[in-house]
XYZ file of C-alpha atoms in Angstrom:
615
model
C 0.072 0.582 0.006
C 0.910 3.449 -0.234
C 3.455 4.049 2.281
C 3.510 7.128 4.823
C 6.338 9.660 4.616
C 9.299 8.467 6.794
C 9.720 11.175 9.698
C 12.566 13.044 8.719
C 14.212 16.619 8.704
C 12.533 19.244 10.143
C 11.032 22.520 8.928
C 10.843 26.019 10.636
C 11.283 25.668 14.049
C 8.288 28.844 14.236
C 5.920 25.528 13.162
C 3.191 24.910 15.793
C 1.879 21.853 16.769
C -1.842 20.986 16.081
C -2.891 20.074 19.806
C -1.994 22.130 22.822
C -2.218 18.472 24.503
C 0.909 17.205 22.845
C 2.611 19.990 25.495
C 4.156 18.745 28.687
C 0.754 18.590 30.516
C 0.370 15.266 28.791
C 3.130 13.223 30.173
C 2.336 10.096 31.895
C 3.363 9.832 35.108
C 4.341 6.009 34.231
C 6.577 7.900 31.399
C 9.671 9.038 33.364
C 12.962 7.557 32.038
C 15.296 7.974 34.841
C 14.803 4.723 36.931
C 16.904 2.282 36.503
C 14.749 -0.827 38.149
C 12.818 -3.080 35.741
C 9.688 -3.871 37.664
C 6.924 -4.049 34.937
C 3.480 -2.081 35.834
C 0.287 -2.630 34.828
C -0.948 0.336 33.653
C 0.060 3.788 32.309
C -0.376 5.950 28.865
C 1.668 5.435 26.231
C 1.802 8.129 23.661
C 2.520 7.843 19.830
C 3.612 10.730 17.997
C 1.942 10.813 14.418
C 3.790 11.828 11.004
C 3.388 15.234 10.432
C 0.759 16.435 8.768
C -0.669 12.926 8.605
C -3.289 12.019 10.924
C -5.927 9.123 10.726
C -8.441 10.300 8.233
C -10.619 7.008 7.695
C -12.010 4.087 10.086
C -14.049 1.740 8.188
C -11.886 -1.465 6.614
C -12.831 -1.159 3.009
C -11.008 2.166 1.634
C -10.747 3.442 -1.496
C -7.634 4.054 -3.175
C -7.858 8.224 -2.171
C -7.934 6.813 1.756
C -5.867 3.899 1.878
C -2.344 4.359 3.765
C -0.494 2.621 6.679
C -1.372 5.376 8.716
C -5.244 4.258 8.367
C -4.793 0.790 8.455
C -1.989 -0.077 10.315
C -1.723 2.551 13.017
C -4.829 3.263 13.436
C -7.485 0.614 12.307
C -5.567 -2.389 13.005
C -6.210 -1.370 16.672
C -9.753 -2.003 16.446
C -10.504 -3.853 13.316
C -7.991 -7.244 12.768
C -7.733 -8.796 9.445
C -8.278 -12.479 9.252
C -4.685 -13.205 9.363
C -1.486 -11.150 11.052
C 1.768 -10.439 9.584
C 4.923 -9.509 11.522
C 6.697 -12.028 13.497
C 9.333 -10.765 15.853
C 10.182 -8.024 13.475
C 10.375 -10.411 10.356
C 8.745 -10.507 7.154
C 5.879 -13.175 7.720
C 2.872 -14.363 8.598
C 1.908 -14.594 12.492
C -0.903 -17.280 12.790
C -0.840 -17.351 16.779
C -2.499 -13.647 16.647
C -4.163 -14.592 13.841
C -8.094 -14.871 13.475
C -7.992 -18.039 12.167
C -5.615 -21.246 11.931
C -3.286 -21.727 8.656
C -5.897 -22.240 4.939
C -5.626 -25.655 4.598
C -5.640 -26.432 0.205
C -7.073 -29.449 -1.371
C -8.674 -29.933 -4.966
C -5.536 -28.821 -6.857
C -5.323 -26.180 -4.806
C -8.227 -24.657 -5.814
C -10.511 -25.346 -3.029
C -9.116 -23.244 -0.039
C -10.601 -23.973 3.947
C -10.122 -21.948 6.289
C -10.877 -22.437 10.200
C -11.273 -19.695 12.616
C -10.584 -19.696 16.268
C -13.744 -18.272 17.546
C -12.617 -15.169 19.116
C -15.143 -12.453 20.453
C -16.488 -8.943 19.190
C -16.760 -6.622 22.268
C -20.294 -6.913 21.245
C -20.155 -10.614 22.724
C -20.901 -11.985 19.324
C -18.569 -14.587 17.837
C -15.800 -13.253 14.730
C -17.243 -16.318 12.526
C -17.860 -17.417 8.996
C -20.696 -15.366 8.386
C -18.340 -12.386 9.258
C -16.373 -13.565 6.496
C -19.414 -13.785 4.590
C -20.290 -10.507 4.702
C -17.095 -8.773 4.188
C -17.144 -10.860 0.690
C -20.294 -9.552 -0.439
C -19.508 -6.203 -0.247
C -16.029 -6.568 -1.801
C -17.800 -8.422 -4.262
C -20.492 -5.739 -4.870
C -18.073 -2.687 -4.412
C -14.927 -3.635 -6.151
C -14.144 -0.067 -7.429
C -13.608 1.103 -3.546
C -11.389 -1.348 -2.935
C -8.013 -0.050 -2.969
C -6.410 -3.289 -3.263
C -8.881 -4.707 -6.212
C -7.218 -5.724 -9.251
C -9.470 -6.970 -12.094
C -9.437 -10.947 -12.234
C -7.663 -11.446 -9.387
C -9.100 -11.552 -5.597
C -12.163 -11.542 -5.459
C -13.132 -12.042 -9.180
C -10.580 -15.321 -8.853
C -13.423 -16.739 -6.158
C -16.091 -18.864 -7.939
C -18.137 -18.969 -4.775
C -17.541 -18.899 -1.058
C -20.041 -20.064 2.154
C -19.724 -20.359 5.730
C -19.818 -24.668 5.861
C -19.804 -24.257 9.531
C -19.547 -21.826 12.373
C -16.768 -21.216 12.154
C -15.577 -22.736 8.679
C -15.439 -20.692 5.438
C -15.258 -22.453 2.132
C -13.397 -21.073 -1.470
C -13.626 -22.174 -4.791
C -10.895 -20.475 -6.825
C -11.417 -20.020 -10.434
C -8.062 -22.150 -11.161
C -4.622 -23.431 -8.782
C -2.862 -20.708 -7.451
C 0.518 -21.167 -5.409
C -0.153 -20.813 -1.590
C 2.441 -19.021 -0.935
C 0.932 -16.274 -2.781
C -2.627 -16.677 -2.513
C -2.295 -16.785 1.198
C 0.138 -13.745 1.131
C -1.974 -11.801 -1.293
C -5.476 -12.773 -1.529
C -6.329 -14.304 1.922
C -4.797 -11.201 3.720
C -7.303 -9.037 2.517
C -9.699 -10.779 4.117
C -11.233 -8.881 7.188
C -14.518 -10.469 9.545
C -16.721 -7.695 10.075
C -19.352 -7.796 12.254
C -22.802 -7.765 11.518
C -23.523 -4.867 13.751
C -22.603 -3.422 10.293
C -24.852 -4.863 8.465
C -27.311 -2.284 8.107
C -28.021 0.764 5.323
C -29.286 3.187 8.361
C -28.151 4.045 11.638
C -32.092 3.125 12.693
C -31.853 -0.124 10.861
C -32.084 -3.642 12.951
C -28.928 -5.762 13.163
C -29.666 -8.755 11.068
C -29.133 -12.457 12.454
C -26.445 -14.956 11.268
C -29.223 -17.117 9.690
C -31.209 -13.947 8.365
C -32.054 -15.431 4.615
C -33.459 -11.202 3.919
C -29.954 -9.673 5.179
C -28.999 -5.988 3.219
C -26.392 -7.893 1.948
C -27.214 -10.996 0.652
C -28.306 -9.148 -3.019
C -25.803 -6.890 -4.905
C -28.018 -3.650 -4.531
C -28.175 -4.353 -0.531
C -24.603 -4.645 -0.211
C -23.884 -1.476 -2.090
C -25.939 0.371 -0.168
C -24.716 -0.978 3.083
C -21.296 0.390 1.893
C -22.538 3.718 0.979
C -23.819 4.196 4.401
C -20.358 2.544 6.304
C -18.754 5.083 4.275
C -20.749 7.845 4.875
C -20.067 7.200 8.850
C -16.541 6.802 7.653
C -16.049 10.452 6.737
C -17.805 11.746 9.482
C -14.228 11.985 11.644
C -16.301 13.823 14.361
C -18.144 10.849 15.356
C -15.318 8.200 15.329
C -15.554 7.848 18.993
C -19.307 8.366 19.187
C -20.986 6.605 16.634
C -21.691 2.981 17.852
C -20.991 1.142 14.617
C -16.921 1.653 15.583
C -17.493 0.607 18.987
C -17.684 -3.407 17.821
C -14.345 -4.138 17.742
C -12.303 -7.580 17.754
C -8.797 -5.978 18.211
C -7.032 -5.531 21.557
C -8.158 -1.594 21.670
C -11.137 0.565 21.279
C -11.257 4.307 20.441
C -12.752 6.647 23.270
C -11.562 9.641 21.887
C -11.057 11.177 18.050
C -10.756 14.900 16.823
C -10.547 16.122 13.548
C -6.602 16.923 14.090
C -6.188 13.384 14.278
C -5.218 12.989 18.060
C -6.916 9.501 19.001
C -7.357 8.144 22.630
C -7.599 3.935 22.772
C -8.178 1.800 25.738
C -8.528 -1.978 25.862
C -11.079 -3.847 24.585
C -11.535 -5.562 27.153
C -13.491 -8.606 25.102
C -10.183 -9.110 23.083
C -9.889 -13.025 22.286
C -6.348 -12.449 21.061
C -2.897 -12.540 23.144
C -1.046 -10.685 24.471
C -3.734 -8.405 26.424
C -2.739 -5.067 26.554
C -0.933 -4.186 29.898
C -1.221 -0.302 29.042
C -4.412 1.013 30.735
C -4.410 4.093 27.493
C -2.534 4.387 24.391
C -2.691 8.045 22.555
C -1.627 8.898 19.239
C -0.860 12.836 18.714
C -0.558 14.734 15.230
C 1.960 17.363 14.846
C 1.885 19.860 11.856
C 5.624 19.416 11.446
C 8.710 17.393 12.151
C 10.118 20.121 14.563
C 7.197 20.626 16.357
C 7.456 16.819 17.632
C 10.790 17.225 18.026
C 10.538 20.349 20.053
C 7.849 17.968 22.691
C 10.444 14.844 22.335
C 13.673 16.582 23.233
C 12.142 18.976 26.504
C 8.649 17.836 27.828
C 8.932 13.820 28.013
C 5.758 13.577 27.044
C 5.847 11.144 23.920
C 6.556 7.583 24.751
C 7.255 6.467 21.213
C 8.511 9.187 18.440
C 10.974 10.037 16.063
C 14.477 12.191 15.723
C 14.073 14.179 12.707
C 17.286 13.536 10.447
C 18.053 17.469 10.585
C 18.407 16.976 14.358
C 20.687 13.847 14.473
C 23.378 15.935 15.857
C 20.987 15.778 19.351
C 20.608 11.972 19.505
C 23.380 12.313 22.556
C 20.855 14.637 24.109
C 17.661 12.513 23.837
C 19.088 10.057 24.707
C 20.210 11.917 28.071
C 16.376 12.421 27.593
C 15.761 8.579 28.510
C 15.596 7.477 25.131
C 16.468 4.770 22.532
C 17.352 5.282 19.413
C 16.117 2.410 16.592
C 15.630 3.502 13.223
C 12.838 0.816 11.415
C 12.848 -0.406 7.642
C 9.429 -1.601 6.454
C 9.523 -4.102 3.422
C 9.005 -1.600 0.195
C 10.242 0.514 -1.982
C 10.286 4.435 -2.984
C 9.024 5.898 -6.256
C 7.073 9.217 -7.712
C 3.970 7.881 -10.181
C 3.982 9.533 -13.572
C -0.164 9.863 -15.121
C 0.354 8.024 -18.561
C -3.365 8.915 -18.928
C -2.855 12.607 -18.879
C -3.994 13.535 -22.109
C -1.381 16.270 -22.488
C 2.272 14.406 -21.280
C 0.801 11.296 -20.944
C 1.640 10.146 -24.909
C 5.442 11.424 -23.336
C 5.738 9.330 -20.634
C 4.881 6.460 -22.359
C 8.349 6.734 -24.166
C 10.743 4.487 -22.522
C 13.335 6.718 -23.119
C 11.607 9.483 -21.406
C 11.642 8.047 -18.546
C 15.061 6.318 -18.583
C 15.743 10.110 -19.194
C 13.677 11.129 -15.973
C 15.438 8.496 -14.057
C 18.834 9.449 -14.914
C 17.670 12.442 -12.815
C 17.356 10.782 -9.585
C 21.086 11.333 -8.043
C 20.152 8.217 -5.694
C 23.671 7.971 -3.786
C 23.696 12.064 -3.346
C 20.248 12.325 -2.011
C 20.782 9.297 0.620
C 23.865 10.573 1.815
C 22.927 14.896 1.933
C 18.794 14.858 2.485
C 18.869 11.561 4.623
C 21.836 11.657 6.560
C 22.570 8.217 5.538
C 19.250 6.234 6.549
C 18.005 4.802 3.204
C 18.457 2.430 0.473
C 19.217 3.076 -3.162
C 15.752 1.536 -5.423
C 16.199 -0.183 -8.455
C 13.127 -2.426 -9.013
C 9.621 -2.719 -7.339
C 10.847 -5.785 -5.064
C 12.562 -4.399 -2.073
C 15.778 -5.085 -0.958
C 15.734 -4.123 2.501
C 15.075 -5.437 5.529
C 17.351 -8.288 4.023
C 14.710 -11.008 2.333
C 14.771 -13.905 -0.028
C 12.835 -12.328 -2.730
C 15.514 -9.494 -4.440
C 17.857 -10.680 -6.798
C 21.029 -8.922 -8.386
C 19.647 -6.989 -10.595
C 17.077 -5.456 -7.919
C 20.572 -4.610 -6.158
C 22.162 -2.670 -9.026
C 21.530 0.677 -10.375
C 20.217 0.671 -13.987
C 20.196 3.920 -15.203
C 22.562 5.874 -13.210
C 22.686 9.824 -12.590
C 23.872 11.332 -15.339
C 21.799 15.035 -16.809
C 23.922 14.996 -19.950
C 23.143 11.287 -20.559
C 19.315 12.314 -19.898
C 19.658 15.507 -22.323
C 21.747 13.355 -25.270
C 18.522 10.815 -25.076
C 15.845 13.472 -25.420
C 17.923 14.973 -28.116
C 18.261 11.569 -29.784
C 14.543 11.098 -30.169
C 13.901 14.096 -31.700
C 13.712 16.885 -29.349
C 15.776 20.538 -29.441
C 16.036 22.563 -27.089
C 14.088 25.716 -27.380
C 14.400 28.586 -24.875
C 15.911 26.722 -22.208
C 13.370 23.946 -22.428
C 13.269 20.603 -24.949
C 10.650 20.917 -27.465
C 9.723 18.379 -29.746
C 10.757 19.082 -33.424
C 10.516 15.576 -34.685
C 7.208 13.993 -34.369
C 6.236 10.488 -35.194
C 7.211 6.930 -33.994
C 10.495 6.586 -35.564
C 14.152 5.486 -34.127
C 14.880 9.009 -33.924
C 11.500 10.703 -33.530
C 9.582 11.765 -30.298
C 6.938 8.709 -30.268
C 3.593 7.731 -30.952
C 1.176 10.471 -29.705
C 3.647 13.343 -28.951
C 2.712 16.323 -30.902
C 5.660 18.483 -32.829
C 5.999 21.941 -30.885
C 5.161 20.248 -27.470
C 7.697 20.980 -24.956
C 8.836 19.330 -21.501
C 6.889 20.831 -19.152
C 5.624 19.076 -16.224
C 3.906 19.587 -12.875
C 4.988 17.812 -9.408
C 3.433 17.579 -6.730
C 5.166 16.481 -3.650
C 4.487 15.995 0.597
C 4.181 19.330 2.554
C 6.103 19.402 6.044
C 9.382 17.000 4.997
C 12.551 19.389 4.866
C 14.490 16.306 3.099
C 11.195 15.965 0.881
C 11.748 19.456 -0.099
C 15.435 19.365 -0.892
C 15.157 16.102 -2.872
C 12.359 17.749 -5.315
C 14.463 21.039 -5.798
C 17.367 18.586 -6.487
C 15.336 16.763 -9.107
C 14.050 20.123 -10.731
C 17.707 21.454 -10.706
C 18.979 18.502 -12.368
C 15.963 18.384 -14.914
C 16.400 21.762 -15.855
C 20.503 20.224 -16.993
C 18.412 18.703 -19.233
C 15.625 20.735 -20.537
C 13.042 20.160 -18.125
C 11.221 22.174 -17.041
C 9.241 20.799 -13.507
C 7.235 23.261 -11.820
C 6.905 22.002 -7.996
C 3.912 22.552 -5.296
C 3.350 21.249 -2.063
C 0.231 19.265 -0.037
C -0.052 17.032 3.096
C 0.337 13.676 2.601
C -3.568 12.761 2.297
C -3.686 15.440 0.099
C -1.153 13.894 -2.309
C -2.636 10.940 -2.667
C -5.865 11.779 -3.523
C -4.678 14.359 -6.382
C -2.507 11.234 -7.321
C -5.255 8.651 -7.858
C -5.959 6.510 -10.895
C -7.919 8.480 -13.676
C -9.117 8.451 -17.283
C -8.005 10.803 -19.657
C -11.509 12.575 -20.144
C -11.748 12.930 -16.450
C -10.855 16.633 -14.702
C -8.609 14.726 -12.300
C -6.918 13.395 -14.780
C -4.793 16.729 -15.523
C -2.002 15.369 -12.716
C 1.529 14.976 -14.592
C 3.933 13.541 -11.238
C 3.519 13.229 -7.609
C 5.361 11.928 -4.475
C 3.783 11.508 -1.557
C 7.192 10.374 0.205
C 7.139 7.055 1.137
C 6.146 5.042 -1.778
C 4.742 1.468 -0.553
C 5.000 -0.935 1.327
C 4.137 -4.772 1.023
C 0.670 -4.836 2.531
C -1.864 -6.518 2.419
C -0.536 -7.858 -0.059
C 3.000 -9.091 1.445
C 4.047 -10.847 -1.714
C 6.152 -8.302 -3.864
C 4.320 -9.799 -7.044
C 3.311 -6.228 -8.350
C -0.493 -7.187 -9.082
C -2.093 -4.348 -6.997
C 0.572 -2.024 -8.482
C 1.391 -2.281 -11.763
C -1.550 -4.736 -13.905
C -3.658 -3.115 -15.782
C -6.740 -1.563 -14.323
C -5.277 -2.170 -10.781
C -7.054 -0.528 -8.083
C -2.997 1.598 -6.871
C -2.182 1.863 -10.079
C -2.160 5.182 -9.890
C -0.285 6.598 -12.834
C -2.513 3.753 -15.400
C 0.714 1.654 -16.000
C -0.016 -0.351 -18.937
C 2.427 -3.258 -19.992
C 1.313 -6.593 -21.610
C 4.861 -8.018 -20.910
C 4.269 -6.553 -17.601
C 0.585 -8.578 -17.232
C 2.250 -11.659 -18.628
C 5.132 -11.305 -16.057
C 2.873 -10.705 -13.360
C 0.652 -13.147 -13.338
C 3.452 -16.072 -14.034
C 4.253 -15.021 -10.402
C 0.829 -15.699 -9.265
C 0.804 -19.592 -10.388
C 4.059 -20.824 -10.105
C 5.637 -22.789 -7.037
C 8.267 -24.291 -5.882
C 11.749 -23.969 -7.267
C 9.601 -22.032 -10.283
C 8.715 -19.665 -7.862
C 11.844 -17.528 -7.858
C 12.499 -17.711 -11.605
C 9.490 -15.878 -12.395
C 9.665 -13.478 -9.339
C 13.045 -13.020 -11.106
C 11.955 -12.412 -14.329
C 8.739 -10.207 -13.095
C 11.484 -7.676 -11.190
C 14.024 -7.467 -13.826
C 11.805 -6.142 -16.579
C 10.376 -3.860 -14.182
C 13.486 -2.768 -13.272
C 14.511 -1.724 -16.830
C 11.307 -0.941 -18.010
C 10.423 1.805 -15.239
C 6.489 2.269 -14.975
C 7.262 4.535 -12.027
C 10.678 6.914 -11.098
C 12.595 4.958 -8.444
C 13.577 7.388 -5.286
C 15.380 6.182 -2.394
C 13.672 4.079 -0.163
C 14.214 4.841 3.434
C 13.733 3.913 6.975
C 10.318 4.620 7.527
C 11.478 6.915 10.678
C 14.074 7.170 13.400
C 12.306 5.552 16.404
C 12.891 7.488 19.835
C 11.538 5.167 22.165
C 11.483 5.670 26.124
C 13.829 3.649 28.013
C 11.086 2.326 30.539
C 8.536 1.111 27.500
C 9.645 -2.133 26.370
C 7.738 -4.665 23.838
C 7.875 -1.867 20.990
C 10.688 -3.651 19.584
C 11.500 -5.364 17.206
C 9.333 -3.397 15.063
C 6.994 -4.497 12.309
C 8.016 -4.610 8.766
C 4.942 -3.547 7.283
C 4.530 -0.824 9.740
C 2.193 -2.442 12.194
C 1.922 -0.685 16.000
C 1.388 -3.477 18.436
C 0.652 -1.213 21.466
C -0.625 -4.501 23.420
C 2.562 -6.022 23.367
C 4.047 -2.252 25.241
C 4.307 -1.955 29.096
C 6.232 0.021 31.007
C 8.753 -0.668 33.774
C 10.168 1.607 36.748
């Protein structure tokens, strides 16, 4: 999914926090870092620093591309509503059955039948998390695929021929063909989210159907669409998150008791939580900030943050922060970083469709320099969609090797050799057509290399990177006009579109964090780059890529890695997006008396139910 930005370089020290409650008066009495004993405390309040200008903005688990982010899914929703399967185990990128709502799936019938046995956990209203709750999810998903950010035509749930509850805790799916069990578990079953029947209604006053009801709203397509419309509307009312009875029915370890539209979220333990461990903390609070500098001011002075972050520009203050009672723990996620480009933009889309243009743009990204200068060494070059960090068995040598080294001069040569000429400091197409030395199909004579790029605000390192990109582009005759917006604004701005839509005017974007592999945990790419995929923001389309992606879904055993290698090698060279450095998602600063917060999840989950204070 679209990963939220690293918590890096600070901006103006004059920036202020969004909430006064972030000040010293919010400090937990159990968050003193001066004690040296290790007695485990029951209770206490842990304060978690949100990313700047990136508060939670959506609560219903069935999210569209405009709403999905790691902030919403794994730093907010996951605390209350659990996916069927939980991923991340002791900091490793793997499935965790012990913390999942169901046992490992059983594949039969040549891997075309999948049987899931739920464990019988409870909702907070006393109902059982059962197979009917999975039917409810599938009914909503089938009827509202266009609203699901992870939807790819032909894939989940299209590849599920039928599904049903064959018993109170048994759910069976029939697939349209044989798939790799590893891929289907990691990338398809990972999308299952049991939903409480208390949500199966089309209005707040409607009665809740029983599990055996034959006229429940979700049992028809029209009814399931009406249910989605109702739940989506409720999810857009941020001010009612803590008071709407819908969102109080939870199966996760936490329940929301207070929420502000600025993003301050207060959670208390769900006393009916069936999983383990049960929360030790008495309260968990997420705090919003308007900038990294605002967060650092609190982190370094008031001791009112239990789990925060150190901006890169403040790395010289690391020893000082340690003296305040914090452990420095860089956090890496299983993902990659990139800038999407809009192939469907009616004006510049034909330009982006030319591989030589994408090569030229990639040669303007000085990844080693950006990492050493702007990210202070806390980053890794990105050369393909398959991550190289944390260490994993998926990335091959091509994904670890630069394909298009930084060179504005070579970028300029590429453009000139394909029918472009510098006119008034900007490359202009003078040889239209599809010949070897022409601008390419769809590019008009007289068209110039003028692009707009919107990127995340509030992050100095992002501004530094984009300014450097703009400067290098100018050397090659490419004029890039920059603008800024908060994280949520950039991802909604850069959504997939059709050329006739007014919203298709966007050209290039950078929300800063790229992509983390969740809830598709196997890096096979169907969610991102298959034609029509829900998160294929730029509408990239390649028949070769589609074929290679399909090969990663059915290959198993010794052929699985070969299929993945063929896919990642093509994507490294074909450049569906402009790759940029992957970063540690944040430079965590964790109070020395807060335990259980490490190792940090490679999928960006936070699990405060594991946390506890000592004295």
